[in-house]
Amino acid sequence: MALRTFRSVTLGAATLAAALVLPHASLARPAAKPAPAPVVQPAANAPKLIVAISIDQFSADLFAQYRSLFTGGLARLATGAVFPAGYQSHAATETCPGHSTILTGVHPARTGIIANTWIDQSVARAKKTVYCAEDETKAAADPKDYVASVGHLLVPTLGERVKALWPTSRNVAVSGKDRAALMMGGHVIDSVYWWKGAGFTSLDGRPLTPAALNENKALADVLAQGAPELPLPDWCSAKSRAVTAGTMTVGTGRFALAPGDKNAFRASPRLDRATVDLATELVDENKLGKGPTPDVLSVSLSVTDYVGHAYGTEGSEMCIQLQQLDLALGDFFIALDQRGIDYAVVLTADHGGFDLPERLGEQALPASHRVSKSLLPEALSAAVAAKTGLDAKGLVLSDGASGDIWLRRDLSPADKARALEALKAELLANPDVAAAFTAEEIAASPAPSGSPETWPLIARAKASFYKPLSGDVVLMLKRGVVPIPTPGPGYVATHGSPWDYDRRVPILFWRKGMTGFEQPSPVETVDIAPTLAALIGLPVPAGAFDGRCLDLDAGTGDTCGAKP
Ligand SMILES: [Zn+2]
């Protein structure tokens, strides 16, 4: 336990502020003198390890569809406190915003993570598209390979709050995606890994530890040799049916891995298994769950998302993926049991998902279709230029056919007002469009309140609106309109809409010995951090969370009452 030494503890905003400005604090602190007792003790019954799991693109619909078939880790969690109607309440249902809500307890409007990518015309480099998990001030030297960073996240995560109060606590994160690991882990983190190319990697300046080196070595062998198809469970056979989307045919895949095919590896259940294996090794390496104060381990499993994008949600591929994921999670929990760790699990998702329109059309949803190319920025630029006489070049900027849209920043206020009016009229006249709100309209709208399922569209937009970064207009497509004009390899279906198929995710809490219950009423992913904070007795300043504590005691007890 030599690495677990106390620093002097000061409470409150200063500590949290310090946590934010001390990026990537060093893990090792030399043991000097006996540690003083922490000022605030963890709750008497606090678990020693919080395991926060996000399954990327694991919609409430997929959970409902497969729930009765799980036998592994997901079956275990379904015996705990089950909230089948969790909400990523905001409109921008993408990976980075979604992950940013889970352990911060606030909507993207406060995390500052408005999308996976946005356009910032003020950045110095030529490329104005900014990735949510990059340090764009360092990207000029090599625009194709960004520098991973959590600098855009404006608020601390649960793991950071825990470490700020209890310096003996560890904060560790691992994922198939950098943005997922970084948004769940945050700024001050002991160990953080994600998949990149052909192995797990970490932030610049952090050498890989033996856990990652071991896992990468094992994976290099798998990649070099390839692997056979995965078995098709009986309950997947009805789903194994080919469907055509453009030049693509999907629906019957079984994840055979050709030697050296890194992309196929990434979009196969094997990456989730590897992520879980590394998580287990990181538990040992960081002695998680063995210290005097609670640790936080974030695990984001990316393959469900890659499978959803590449093959849709209703074919053999997703069915096999969810079976394999359930088994991998089962093995992970058994590994934690074997270590004698008192742990509590929360599992949720960063957003839901939607099938490809070609299969939806065959399966009773003929209104679903691919978005018109007339909503892409080039077409919108031409249309707005024709209406206003402004130069069309770069007039309308966006990252696709939905979400944030920007106008060229050098327009005079009068020209910008004319362009904005023309753009909004053009959007609203398009049959694929449900709504288009200007930044002013969103800023002036009331703060979201009440059950997220009944929020008006503009409230959903407001929950992922952050004025310094958000677009001049936020575009919402009609329900069922898929924002991929042309399907291609790895990308036939997606998420990102303000509709409930993309907003609703399961939220499951589990701890050994707990009495399970089911609460079908809507809750939010921003409720997770306050729930866990109360569970471990972590005091948090008033107003720090958008969410509320969920009482995980099925009876008259109240896990929210544990707050000091
Ligand atoms: Zn995602």
Coordinates of C-alpha atoms in Angstrom, one line a residue, residues 29-318:
R29 CA 3.6 9.6 -4.4
P30 CA 6.4 8.5 -2.1
A31 CA 5.4 7.3 1.3
A32 CA 6.8 9.8 3.8
K33 CA 5.0 9.8 7.2
P34 CA 1.9 8.2 8.7
A35 CA -1.2 9.4 7.0
P36 CA -3.7 11.6 8.8
A37 CA -7.3 10.5 8.9
P38 CA -9.4 12.0 6.2
V39 CA -11.7 14.9 7.2
V40 CA -14.8 13.2 5.9
Q41 CA -15.1 9.4 6.2
P42 CA -16.8 7.4 3.5
A43 CA -20.2 6.2 4.4
A44 CA -20.0 3.3 6.8
N45 CA -21.5 0.8 4.3
A46 CA -19.7 2.3 1.3
P47 CA -18.6 -0.1 -1.4
K48 CA -14.8 -0.2 -1.9
L49 CA -15.0 0.0 -5.6
I50 CA -17.5 1.7 -7.9
V51 CA -17.6 0.0 -11.3
A52 CA -19.2 2.3 -13.8
I53 CA -19.9 0.6 -17.1
S54 CA -21.1 2.2 -20.3
I55 CA -22.2 0.0 -23.2
D56 CA -21.9 2.2 -26.2
Q57 CA -25.2 2.4 -28.2
F58 CA -27.0 0.0 -25.8
S59 CA -30.5 1.3 -26.2
A60 CA -33.3 0.6 -23.8
D61 CA -34.9 -1.1 -26.8
L62 CA -32.0 -3.6 -27.1
F63 CA -32.1 -4.2 -23.4
A64 CA -35.8 -4.9 -23.5
Q65 CA -35.4 -7.1 -26.6
Y66 CA -32.7 -9.4 -25.2
R67 CA -33.2 -9.1 -21.4
S68 CA -34.8 -12.5 -20.9
L69 CA -32.1 -14.2 -22.9
F70 CA -29.1 -13.0 -20.9
T71 CA -27.4 -15.5 -18.6
G72 CA -24.1 -13.7 -17.7
G73 CA -23.2 -10.3 -16.4
L74 CA -26.3 -8.5 -17.7
A75 CA -28.5 -11.2 -16.2
R76 CA -26.8 -10.5 -12.8
L77 CA -27.3 -6.7 -13.1
A78 CA -31.0 -7.2 -14.0
T79 CA -31.5 -8.6 -10.5
G80 CA -30.5 -5.3 -9.0
A81 CA -32.2 -1.9 -9.2
V82 CA -33.4 -1.7 -12.7
F83 CA -34.4 1.5 -14.4
P84 CA -35.4 0.4 -17.9
A85 CA -36.3 4.0 -19.0
G86 CA -33.1 5.9 -18.3
Y87 CA -32.6 9.0 -20.4
Q88 CA -29.7 10.7 -22.0
S89 CA -32.1 13.6 -22.0
H90 CA -30.4 15.9 -24.4
A91 CA -30.8 16.2 -28.2
A92 CA -27.2 15.6 -29.3
T93 CA -27.2 11.8 -28.6
E94 CA -23.6 11.1 -29.5
T95 CA -20.8 9.2 -27.7
C96 CA -18.9 12.2 -26.3
P97 CA -21.8 14.1 -24.9
G98 CA -23.4 11.0 -23.6
H99 CA -20.3 9.8 -21.8
S100 CA -19.8 13.2 -20.4
T101 CA -23.1 13.0 -18.4
I102 CA -22.7 9.6 -16.8
L103 CA -20.2 10.4 -14.0
T104 CA -20.4 14.2 -13.9
G105 CA -24.1 14.4 -13.1
V106 CA -24.8 17.3 -15.5
H107 CA -26.1 17.6 -19.0
P108 CA -23.8 18.4 -21.9
A109 CA -24.9 22.1 -21.6
R110 CA -22.7 22.1 -18.5
T111 CA -20.1 19.6 -19.4
G112 CA -19.3 21.6 -22.5
I113 CA -19.3 18.5 -24.7
I114 CA -22.0 19.5 -27.2
A115 CA -21.1 16.8 -29.8
N116 CA -18.4 14.4 -30.9
T117 CA -17.1 17.1 -33.2
W118 CA -17.9 20.7 -33.7
I119 CA -16.7 23.5 -35.9
D120 CA -14.7 26.3 -34.2
Q121 CA -13.8 29.0 -36.7
S122 CA -11.6 30.7 -34.1
V123 CA -9.0 27.9 -33.8
A124 CA -5.6 28.8 -35.2
R125 CA -5.0 25.8 -37.3
A126 CA -6.4 25.4 -40.9
K127 CA -8.7 22.6 -39.9
K128 CA -11.7 24.1 -38.0
T129 CA -13.4 20.8 -37.1
V130 CA -12.6 20.1 -33.4
Y131 CA -12.8 16.7 -31.9
C132 CA -14.3 16.6 -28.4
A133 CA -11.3 14.7 -26.9
E134 CA -8.4 16.5 -28.5
D135 CA -6.2 19.3 -27.7
E136 CA -6.5 21.3 -30.9
T137 CA -3.8 23.7 -29.9
K138 CA -1.3 20.8 -30.3
A139 CA -2.7 19.4 -33.5
A140 CA -1.1 21.7 -36.1
A141 CA 2.0 19.6 -36.5
D142 CA 0.0 16.5 -37.6
P143 CA -3.6 17.2 -38.5
K144 CA -4.3 13.5 -39.2
D145 CA -3.3 12.3 -35.7
Y146 CA -4.8 14.5 -32.9
V147 CA -3.5 14.8 -29.4
A148 CA -6.0 13.1 -27.0
S149 CA -7.1 15.4 -24.2
V150 CA -9.9 15.8 -21.8
G151 CA -9.5 19.6 -21.8
H152 CA -12.9 20.3 -23.3
L153 CA -14.7 18.7 -20.3
L154 CA -15.7 21.6 -18.1
V155 CA -16.6 19.8 -14.9
P156 CA -15.1 17.1 -12.6
T157 CA -16.1 13.5 -12.8
L158 CA -17.1 11.4 -9.8
G159 CA -13.7 9.8 -9.8
E160 CA -12.1 13.2 -9.6
R161 CA -14.4 14.3 -6.8
V162 CA -13.5 11.2 -4.9
K163 CA -9.8 11.7 -5.3
A164 CA -10.0 15.4 -4.4
L165 CA -11.6 14.4 -1.1
W166 CA -9.9 11.1 -0.5
P167 CA -6.4 11.1 -2.0
T168 CA -6.0 7.4 -1.3
S169 CA -8.7 6.7 -3.8
R170 CA -7.9 5.6 -7.3
N171 CA -9.6 6.8 -10.5
V172 CA -9.1 4.4 -13.5
A173 CA -10.8 4.2 -16.9
V174 CA -10.6 1.9 -19.9
S175 CA -12.5 1.8 -23.2
G176 CA -12.5 0.9 -26.8
K177 CA -12.7 4.7 -27.5
D178 CA -10.5 7.5 -26.2
R179 CA -13.4 9.9 -25.8
A180 CA -15.4 7.4 -23.7
A181 CA -12.5 6.7 -21.3
L182 CA -11.6 10.4 -21.0
M183 CA -15.1 11.7 -20.5
M184 CA -15.9 9.1 -17.8
G185 CA -12.5 9.3 -16.2
G186 CA -11.9 13.1 -16.3
H187 CA -8.8 15.2 -15.8
V188 CA -7.2 13.7 -12.7
I189 CA -6.8 10.0 -13.3
D190 CA -4.4 7.4 -12.2
S191 CA -4.6 5.1 -15.2
V192 CA -6.5 5.5 -18.5
Y193 CA -6.4 3.4 -21.6
W194 CA -8.2 3.1 -24.9
W195 CA -7.9 1.1 -28.1
K196 CA -6.1 2.7 -30.9
G197 CA -5.2 1.0 -34.1
A198 CA -3.8 -2.3 -33.0
G199 CA -3.5 -2.0 -29.2
F200 CA -4.4 -0.1 -26.0
T201 CA -2.7 3.3 -25.5
S202 CA -2.8 6.2 -23.1
L203 CA -2.3 9.9 -22.9
D204 CA 0.9 11.4 -24.3
G205 CA 3.7 11.1 -21.7
R206 CA 2.2 8.1 -20.0
P207 CA 4.2 4.9 -20.6
L208 CA 2.2 1.8 -20.9
T209 CA 2.1 -0.2 -17.6
P210 CA 2.5 -4.0 -17.5
A211 CA -1.3 -4.5 -17.6
A212 CA -1.6 -2.8 -20.9
L213 CA 1.6 -4.3 -22.3
N214 CA 0.4 -7.8 -21.4
E215 CA -3.0 -7.3 -23.0
N216 CA -1.5 -5.8 -26.1
K217 CA 0.9 -8.7 -26.5
A218 CA -2.0 -11.2 -26.3
L219 CA -4.0 -9.2 -28.8
A220 CA -1.1 -8.9 -31.2
D221 CA -1.2 -12.7 -31.4
V222 CA -4.9 -12.8 -32.1
L223 CA -4.6 -10.1 -34.8
A224 CA -1.8 -11.9 -36.5
Q225 CA -3.4 -15.3 -36.5
G226 CA -7.0 -14.3 -37.2
A227 CA -10.0 -16.1 -35.7
P228 CA -12.9 -18.2 -36.8
E229 CA -16.5 -17.2 -36.9
L230 CA -18.3 -16.9 -33.6
P231 CA -21.2 -19.3 -33.0
L232 CA -24.8 -18.2 -33.7
P233 CA -26.9 -18.9 -30.7
D234 CA -30.3 -20.5 -31.3
W235 CA -32.0 -17.4 -30.3
C236 CA -30.2 -15.4 -33.0
S237 CA -31.2 -17.7 -35.9
A238 CA -34.3 -15.8 -36.8
K239 CA -32.3 -12.6 -37.1
S240 CA -29.8 -14.0 -39.5
R241 CA -31.3 -12.6 -42.7
A242 CA -29.5 -10.6 -45.4
V243 CA -30.6 -7.1 -46.1
T244 CA -29.2 -4.7 -48.7
A245 CA -28.3 -1.1 -48.1
G246 CA -26.8 0.5 -51.2
T247 CA -23.8 -1.5 -52.1
M248 CA -23.7 -3.2 -48.7
T249 CA -25.3 -6.4 -47.6
V250 CA -25.6 -7.0 -43.8
G251 CA -27.5 -9.1 -41.4
T252 CA -25.9 -12.5 -41.5
G253 CA -22.3 -11.7 -40.3
R254 CA -20.6 -13.9 -37.7
F255 CA -17.3 -12.0 -37.1
A256 CA -14.8 -14.3 -38.8
L257 CA -11.4 -12.4 -38.4
A258 CA -8.9 -12.5 -41.3
P259 CA -5.3 -12.3 -40.1
G260 CA -4.3 -8.6 -39.6
D261 CA -7.7 -7.1 -40.2
K262 CA -7.6 -4.4 -37.5
N263 CA -10.9 -2.8 -38.5
A264 CA -12.8 -6.1 -38.3
F265 CA -11.3 -6.8 -34.9
R266 CA -12.5 -3.4 -33.6
A267 CA -16.0 -4.1 -34.8
S268 CA -16.2 -7.6 -33.2
P269 CA -17.0 -8.8 -29.7
R270 CA -13.3 -9.6 -29.3
L271 CA -12.5 -5.9 -28.6
D272 CA -15.1 -5.8 -25.7
R273 CA -13.6 -9.0 -24.3
A274 CA -10.1 -7.4 -24.5
T275 CA -11.4 -4.2 -22.8
V276 CA -12.9 -6.3 -20.0
D277 CA -9.7 -8.3 -19.7
L278 CA -7.6 -5.1 -19.4
A279 CA -10.1 -3.7 -16.8
T280 CA -9.5 -6.8 -14.7
E281 CA -5.7 -6.4 -15.0
L282 CA -6.0 -2.8 -14.0
V283 CA -8.0 -3.8 -10.9
D284 CA -4.9 -5.8 -9.8
E285 CA -2.3 -3.3 -11.0
N286 CA -4.0 -0.4 -9.1
K287 CA -5.1 -2.5 -6.2
L288 CA -8.7 -1.3 -6.8
G289 CA -11.1 -2.0 -4.0
K290 CA -8.3 -2.7 -1.5
G291 CA -7.6 0.8 -0.2
P292 CA -9.2 2.6 2.8
T293 CA -11.4 4.8 0.6
P294 CA -13.6 4.0 -2.5
D295 CA -12.0 3.7 -5.9
V296 CA -13.8 4.4 -9.2
L297 CA -13.3 2.2 -12.3
S298 CA -14.9 3.3 -15.5
V299 CA -15.3 0.7 -18.3
S300 CA -16.8 1.8 -21.6
L301 CA -17.4 -1.1 -24.1
S302 CA -17.5 0.2 -27.6
V303 CA -18.3 -2.8 -29.8
T304 CA -22.1 -2.6 -29.6
D305 CA -21.8 0.8 -31.2
Y306 CA -19.4 -0.3 -33.9
V307 CA -21.7 -3.2 -34.7
G308 CA -24.7 -1.0 -34.7
H309 CA -23.1 1.4 -37.2
A310 CA -21.6 -1.4 -39.4
Y311 CA -24.6 -3.8 -39.4
G312 CA -27.6 -2.2 -37.7
T313 CA -29.3 -3.3 -34.6
E314 CA -31.5 -6.2 -35.8
G315 CA -29.3 -8.7 -37.6
S316 CA -27.2 -11.7 -36.5
E317 CA -24.3 -9.4 -35.8
M318 CA -25.9 -7.5 -32.9

